[in-house]
CSV table of C-alpha atoms in Angstrom, one decimal:
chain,number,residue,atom,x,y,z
A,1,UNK,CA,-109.1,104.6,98.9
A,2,UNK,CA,-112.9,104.5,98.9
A,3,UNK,CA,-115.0,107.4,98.9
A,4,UNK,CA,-119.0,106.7,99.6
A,5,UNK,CA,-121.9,108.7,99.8
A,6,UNK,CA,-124.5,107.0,102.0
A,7,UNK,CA,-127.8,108.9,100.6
A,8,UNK,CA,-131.9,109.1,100.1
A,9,UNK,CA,-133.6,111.5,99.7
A,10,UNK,CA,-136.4,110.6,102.1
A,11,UNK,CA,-135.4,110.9,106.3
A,12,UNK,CA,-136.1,108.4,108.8
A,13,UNK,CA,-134.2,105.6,106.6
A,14,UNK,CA,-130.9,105.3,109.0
A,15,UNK,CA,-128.2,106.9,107.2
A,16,UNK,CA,-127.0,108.3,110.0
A,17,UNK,CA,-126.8,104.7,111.8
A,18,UNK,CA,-125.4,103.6,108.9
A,19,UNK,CA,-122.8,105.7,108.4
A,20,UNK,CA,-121.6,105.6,111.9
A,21,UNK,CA,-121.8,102.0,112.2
A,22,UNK,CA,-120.0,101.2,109.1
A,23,UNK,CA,-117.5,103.7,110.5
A,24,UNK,CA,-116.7,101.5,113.2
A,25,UNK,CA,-116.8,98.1,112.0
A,26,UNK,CA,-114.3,99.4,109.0
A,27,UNK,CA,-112.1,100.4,111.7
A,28,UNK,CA,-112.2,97.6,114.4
A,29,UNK,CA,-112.9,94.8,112.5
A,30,UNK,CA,-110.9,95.7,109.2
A,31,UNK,CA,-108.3,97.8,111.0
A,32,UNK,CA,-109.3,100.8,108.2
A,33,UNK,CA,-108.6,104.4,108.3
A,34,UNK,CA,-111.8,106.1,108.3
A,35,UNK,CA,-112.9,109.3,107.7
A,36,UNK,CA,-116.7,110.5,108.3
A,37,UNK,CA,-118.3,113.8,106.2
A,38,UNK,CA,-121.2,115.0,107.8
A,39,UNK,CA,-123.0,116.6,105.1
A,40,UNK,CA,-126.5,117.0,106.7
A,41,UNK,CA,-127.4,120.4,108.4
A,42,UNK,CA,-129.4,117.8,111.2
A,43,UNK,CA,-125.6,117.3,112.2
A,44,UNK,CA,-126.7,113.8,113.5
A,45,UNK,CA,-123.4,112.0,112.7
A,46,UNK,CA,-121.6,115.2,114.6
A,47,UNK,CA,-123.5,115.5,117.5
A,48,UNK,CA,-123.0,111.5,118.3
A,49,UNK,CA,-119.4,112.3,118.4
A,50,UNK,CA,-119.8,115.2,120.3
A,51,UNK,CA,-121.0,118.1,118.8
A,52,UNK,CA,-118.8,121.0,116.7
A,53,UNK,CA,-115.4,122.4,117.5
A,54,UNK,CA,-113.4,125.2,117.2
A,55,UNK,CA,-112.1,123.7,114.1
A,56,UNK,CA,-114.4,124.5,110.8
A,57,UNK,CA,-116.7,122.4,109.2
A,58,UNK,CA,-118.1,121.4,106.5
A,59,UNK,CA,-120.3,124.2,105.9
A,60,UNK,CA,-116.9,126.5,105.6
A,61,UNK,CA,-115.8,124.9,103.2
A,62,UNK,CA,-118.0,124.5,100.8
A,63,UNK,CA,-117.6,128.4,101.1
A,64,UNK,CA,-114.3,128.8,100.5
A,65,UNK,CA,-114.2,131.7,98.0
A,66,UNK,CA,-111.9,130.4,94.7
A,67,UNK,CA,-109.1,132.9,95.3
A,68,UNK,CA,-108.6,130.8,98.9
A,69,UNK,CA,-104.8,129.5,97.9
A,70,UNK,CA,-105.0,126.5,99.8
A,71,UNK,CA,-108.2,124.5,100.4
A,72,UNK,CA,-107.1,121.1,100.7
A,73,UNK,CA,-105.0,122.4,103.6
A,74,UNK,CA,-108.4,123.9,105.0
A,75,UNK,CA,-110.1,120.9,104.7
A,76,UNK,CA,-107.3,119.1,106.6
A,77,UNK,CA,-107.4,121.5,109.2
A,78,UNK,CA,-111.0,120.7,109.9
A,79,UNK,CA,-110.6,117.3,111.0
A,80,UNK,CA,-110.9,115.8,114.4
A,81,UNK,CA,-110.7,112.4,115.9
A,82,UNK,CA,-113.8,110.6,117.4
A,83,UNK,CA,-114.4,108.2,120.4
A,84,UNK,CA,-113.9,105.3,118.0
A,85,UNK,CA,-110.2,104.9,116.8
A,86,UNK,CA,-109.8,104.8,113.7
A,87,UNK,CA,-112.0,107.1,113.0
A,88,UNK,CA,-112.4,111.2,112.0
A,89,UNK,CA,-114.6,113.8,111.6
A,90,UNK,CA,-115.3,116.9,109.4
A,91,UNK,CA,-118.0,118.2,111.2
A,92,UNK,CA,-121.0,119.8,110.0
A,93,UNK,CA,-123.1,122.8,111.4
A,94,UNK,CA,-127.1,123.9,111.1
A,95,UNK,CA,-125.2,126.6,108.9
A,96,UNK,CA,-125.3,123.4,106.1
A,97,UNK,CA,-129.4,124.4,105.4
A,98,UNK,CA,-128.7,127.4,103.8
A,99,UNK,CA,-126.1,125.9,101.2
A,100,UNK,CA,-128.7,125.7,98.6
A,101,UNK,CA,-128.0,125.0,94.8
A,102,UNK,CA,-128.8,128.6,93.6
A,103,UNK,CA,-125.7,129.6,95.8
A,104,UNK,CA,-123.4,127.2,93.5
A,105,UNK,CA,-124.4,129.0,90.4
A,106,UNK,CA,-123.9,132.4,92.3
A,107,UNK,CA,-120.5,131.2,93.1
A,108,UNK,CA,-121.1,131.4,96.6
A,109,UNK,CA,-120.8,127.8,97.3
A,110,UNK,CA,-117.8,125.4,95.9
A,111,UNK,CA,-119.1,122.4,95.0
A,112,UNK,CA,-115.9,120.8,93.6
A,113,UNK,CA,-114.1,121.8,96.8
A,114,UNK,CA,-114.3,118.1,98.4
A,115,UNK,CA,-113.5,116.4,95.2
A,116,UNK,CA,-110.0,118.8,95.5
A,117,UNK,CA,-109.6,116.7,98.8
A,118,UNK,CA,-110.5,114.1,98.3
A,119,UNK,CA,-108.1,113.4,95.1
A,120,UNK,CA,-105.2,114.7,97.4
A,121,UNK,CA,-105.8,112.4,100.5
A,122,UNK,CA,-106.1,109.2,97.2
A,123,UNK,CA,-102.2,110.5,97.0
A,124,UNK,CA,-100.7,109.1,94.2
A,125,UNK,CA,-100.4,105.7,94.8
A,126,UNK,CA,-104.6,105.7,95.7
A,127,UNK,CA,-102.8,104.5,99.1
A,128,UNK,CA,-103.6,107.9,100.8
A,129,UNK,CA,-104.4,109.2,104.4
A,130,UNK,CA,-107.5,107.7,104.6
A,131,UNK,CA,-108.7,104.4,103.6
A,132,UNK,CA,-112.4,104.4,103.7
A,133,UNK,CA,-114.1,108.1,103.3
A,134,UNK,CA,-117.5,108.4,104.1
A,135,UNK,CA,-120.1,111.1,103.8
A,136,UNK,CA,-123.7,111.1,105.4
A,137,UNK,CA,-125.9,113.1,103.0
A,138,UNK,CA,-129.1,115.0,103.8
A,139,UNK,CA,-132.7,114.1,103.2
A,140,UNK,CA,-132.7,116.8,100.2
A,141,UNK,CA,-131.0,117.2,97.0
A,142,UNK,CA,-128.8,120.7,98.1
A,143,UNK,CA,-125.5,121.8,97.2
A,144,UNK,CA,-123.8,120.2,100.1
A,145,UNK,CA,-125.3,116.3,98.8
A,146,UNK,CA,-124.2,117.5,95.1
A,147,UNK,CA,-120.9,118.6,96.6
A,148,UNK,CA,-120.9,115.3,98.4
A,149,UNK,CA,-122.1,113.5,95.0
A,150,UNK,CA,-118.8,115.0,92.8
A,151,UNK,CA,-116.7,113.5,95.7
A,152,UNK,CA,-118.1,110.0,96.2
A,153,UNK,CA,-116.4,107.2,94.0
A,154,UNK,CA,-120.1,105.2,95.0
A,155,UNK,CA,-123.5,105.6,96.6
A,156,UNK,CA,-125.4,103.7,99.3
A,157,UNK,CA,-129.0,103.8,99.5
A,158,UNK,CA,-130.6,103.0,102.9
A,159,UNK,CA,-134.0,102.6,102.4
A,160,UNK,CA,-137.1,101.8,104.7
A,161,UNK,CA,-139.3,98.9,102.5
A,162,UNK,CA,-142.9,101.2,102.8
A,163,UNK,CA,-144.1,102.4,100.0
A,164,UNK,CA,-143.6,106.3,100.0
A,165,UNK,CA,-139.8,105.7,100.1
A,166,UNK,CA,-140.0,103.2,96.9
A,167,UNK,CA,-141.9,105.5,95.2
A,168,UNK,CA,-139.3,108.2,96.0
A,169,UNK,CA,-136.8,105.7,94.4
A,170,UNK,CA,-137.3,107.1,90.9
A,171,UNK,CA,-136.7,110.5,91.7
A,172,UNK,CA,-133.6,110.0,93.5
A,173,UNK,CA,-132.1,107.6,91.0
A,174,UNK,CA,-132.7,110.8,88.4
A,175,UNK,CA,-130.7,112.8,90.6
A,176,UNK,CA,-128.0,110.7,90.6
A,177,UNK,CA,-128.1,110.0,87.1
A,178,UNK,CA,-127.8,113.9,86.2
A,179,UNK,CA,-124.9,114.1,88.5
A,180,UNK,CA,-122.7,111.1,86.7
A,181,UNK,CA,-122.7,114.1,84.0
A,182,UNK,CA,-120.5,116.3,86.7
A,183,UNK,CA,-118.7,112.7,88.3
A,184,UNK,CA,-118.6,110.2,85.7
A,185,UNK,CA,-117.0,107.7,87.8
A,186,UNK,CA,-120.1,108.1,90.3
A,187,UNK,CA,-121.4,104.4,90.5
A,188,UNK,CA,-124.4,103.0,93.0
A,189,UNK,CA,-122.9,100.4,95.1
A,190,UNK,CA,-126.6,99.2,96.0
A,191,UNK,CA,-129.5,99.6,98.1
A,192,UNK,CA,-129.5,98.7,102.2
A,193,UNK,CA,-132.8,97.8,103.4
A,194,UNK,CA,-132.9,99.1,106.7
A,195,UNK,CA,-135.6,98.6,109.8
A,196,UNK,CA,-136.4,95.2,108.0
A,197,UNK,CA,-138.5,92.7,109.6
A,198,UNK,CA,-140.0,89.5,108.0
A,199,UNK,CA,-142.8,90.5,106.1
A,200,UNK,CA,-144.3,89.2,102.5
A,201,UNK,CA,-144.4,92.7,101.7
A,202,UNK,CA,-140.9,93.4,103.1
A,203,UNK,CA,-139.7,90.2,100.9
A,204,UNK,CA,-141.6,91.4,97.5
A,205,UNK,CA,-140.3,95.0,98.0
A,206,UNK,CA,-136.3,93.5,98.4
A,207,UNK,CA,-137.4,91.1,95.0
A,208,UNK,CA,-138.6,93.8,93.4
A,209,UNK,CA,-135.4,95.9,93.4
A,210,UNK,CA,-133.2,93.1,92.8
A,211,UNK,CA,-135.5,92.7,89.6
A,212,UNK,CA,-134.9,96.1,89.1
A,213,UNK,CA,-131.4,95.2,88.1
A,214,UNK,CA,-130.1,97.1,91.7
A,215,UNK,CA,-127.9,95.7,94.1
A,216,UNK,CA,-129.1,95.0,97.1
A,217,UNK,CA,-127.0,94.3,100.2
A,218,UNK,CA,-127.9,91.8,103.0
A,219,UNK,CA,-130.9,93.9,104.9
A,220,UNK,CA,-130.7,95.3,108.4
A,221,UNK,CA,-133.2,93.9,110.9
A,222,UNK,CA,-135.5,96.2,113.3
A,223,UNK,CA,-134.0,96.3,116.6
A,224,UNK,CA,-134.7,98.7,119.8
A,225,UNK,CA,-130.4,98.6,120.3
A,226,UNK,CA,-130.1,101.3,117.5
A,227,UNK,CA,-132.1,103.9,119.5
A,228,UNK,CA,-130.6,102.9,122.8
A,229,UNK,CA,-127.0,102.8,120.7
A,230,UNK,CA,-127.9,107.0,119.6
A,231,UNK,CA,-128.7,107.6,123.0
A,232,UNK,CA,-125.3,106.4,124.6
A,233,UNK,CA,-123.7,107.8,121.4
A,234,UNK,CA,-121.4,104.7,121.2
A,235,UNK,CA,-121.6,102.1,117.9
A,236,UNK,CA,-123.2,99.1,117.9
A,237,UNK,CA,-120.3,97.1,118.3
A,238,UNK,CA,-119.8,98.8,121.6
A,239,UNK,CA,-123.3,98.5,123.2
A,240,UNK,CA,-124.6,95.8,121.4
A,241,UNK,CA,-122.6,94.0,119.1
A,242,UNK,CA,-124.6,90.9,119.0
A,243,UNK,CA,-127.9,92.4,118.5
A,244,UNK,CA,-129.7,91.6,115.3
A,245,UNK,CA,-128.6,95.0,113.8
A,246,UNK,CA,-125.7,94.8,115.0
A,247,UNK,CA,-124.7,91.1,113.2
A,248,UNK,CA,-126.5,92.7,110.1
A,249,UNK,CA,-124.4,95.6,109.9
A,250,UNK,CA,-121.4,93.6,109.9
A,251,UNK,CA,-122.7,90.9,107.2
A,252,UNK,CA,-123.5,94.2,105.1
A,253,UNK,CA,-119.7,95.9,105.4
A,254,UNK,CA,-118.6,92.2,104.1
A,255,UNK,CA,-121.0,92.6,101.2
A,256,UNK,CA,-119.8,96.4,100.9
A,257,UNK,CA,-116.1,95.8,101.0
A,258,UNK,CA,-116.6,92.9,97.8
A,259,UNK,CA,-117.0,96.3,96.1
A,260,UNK,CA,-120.3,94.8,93.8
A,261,UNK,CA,-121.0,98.2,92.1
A,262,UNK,CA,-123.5,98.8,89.2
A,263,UNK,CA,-123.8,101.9,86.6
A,264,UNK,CA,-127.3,103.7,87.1
């Protein structure tokens, strides 16, 4: 079982598109069990499945209070299927914003809480419930991404090629750096260029992390199907399958599932 954190710091960068697109093509193409974390208070990944529950979410529990005898059980219990088989969903709620990291040192926030999962969905031949988790982060560095971060086996950066999110690159490579402290086994699977379109600058900026010494998967081209694919709340392999993003977005799971991984 993989656990993967599909992060950046910066919005606007399609992690959300990501996430549920990888979702999908894990379980239809690859016949994967799959199961989506929506970590961001925006609730994007939630609301394309449908919106919240009754069942809890995220945000509950990452506030589980220590003496709670069972968590795993409660995280379990917060799962619900999607429109896409294969695939489930620990929802998350606006609730998620006010999760911030001076609540972990309070106490008032479990951070380790998913990890705890996590490890008991692997079971103990790693051939557990699930075999693909994924977790869609938030734009901000907050005690649900960290919580997220102590989970993930390996990160996915989607990134926009313009300069303000290269430049935010630095930062956010820190971040995950200071939390291989907590999760040494945290790796950086690479970086997804997303909203590409031919370009010199576009080209340089890809070079320029591959020079870097980063991995970085097959690009994602600009294409009008993602926004109409959010709209109608249905993957692309189910509105558009042959768009440009959609090919793409297969080409990159290929690339993601040869597991190329490199330390930060």
């Amino acid at each position: 079982m993989r656990t993967t954190a599909i992060l950046n710091l910066k919005g606007g960068v399609a992690k959300t598109v990501t996430t549920v697109n990888m979702a999908a093509i894990l379980a239809r193409d690859y016949k994967a069990r799959v199961l989506l974390i929506d970590a961001d208070c925006q609730c994007n990944c939630t609301e394309f499945f449908g919106g919240t529950s009754d069942k809890g979410t995220l945000a509950d529990i990452l506030r589980l209070p220590d003496s709670y005898p069972d968590p795993v059980t409660f995280c379990a219990d917060c799962i619900r299927g999607t429109t896409v088989d294969g695939v489930n969903l620990i929802p998350g709620d606006d609730s998620l914003m006010d999760l911030d990291l001076s609540k972990v040192e309070l106490g008032r926030v479990r951070m380790n809480v998913l990890r705890q999962f996590v490890e008991a969905a692997k079971g103990l031949d790693d051939k557990g419930i699930y075999d693909y988790i994924l977790i869609d982060c938030p734009p901000a560095f907050n005690a649900a991404s960290a919580a997220a971060l102590v989970a993930a086996d390996d990160i996915i950066i989607p990134i926009k090629l313009d300069a303000f999110s290269l430049r935010g690159m630095g930062n956010l490579m820190r971040q995950i750096s200071n939390m291989r402290k907590i999760n040494p086994r945290l790796k950086l699977a690479g970086v997804l260029p997303t909203m590409w379109y031919r370009d010199a600058q576009m080209q340089d900026a890809e070079k320029m992390l591959a020079d870097a010494g980063l991995t970085v998967f097959p690009h994602i081209r600009r294409s009008d199907k993602v926004d109409r694919m959010t709209w109608q709340q249905r993957p692309l392999l189910a509105t558009s399958p042959n768009s440009a993003a959609g090919v793409d977005y297969r080409r990159f799971v290929k690339a993601y599932m040869r597991g190329g991984q490199e330390n930060v």
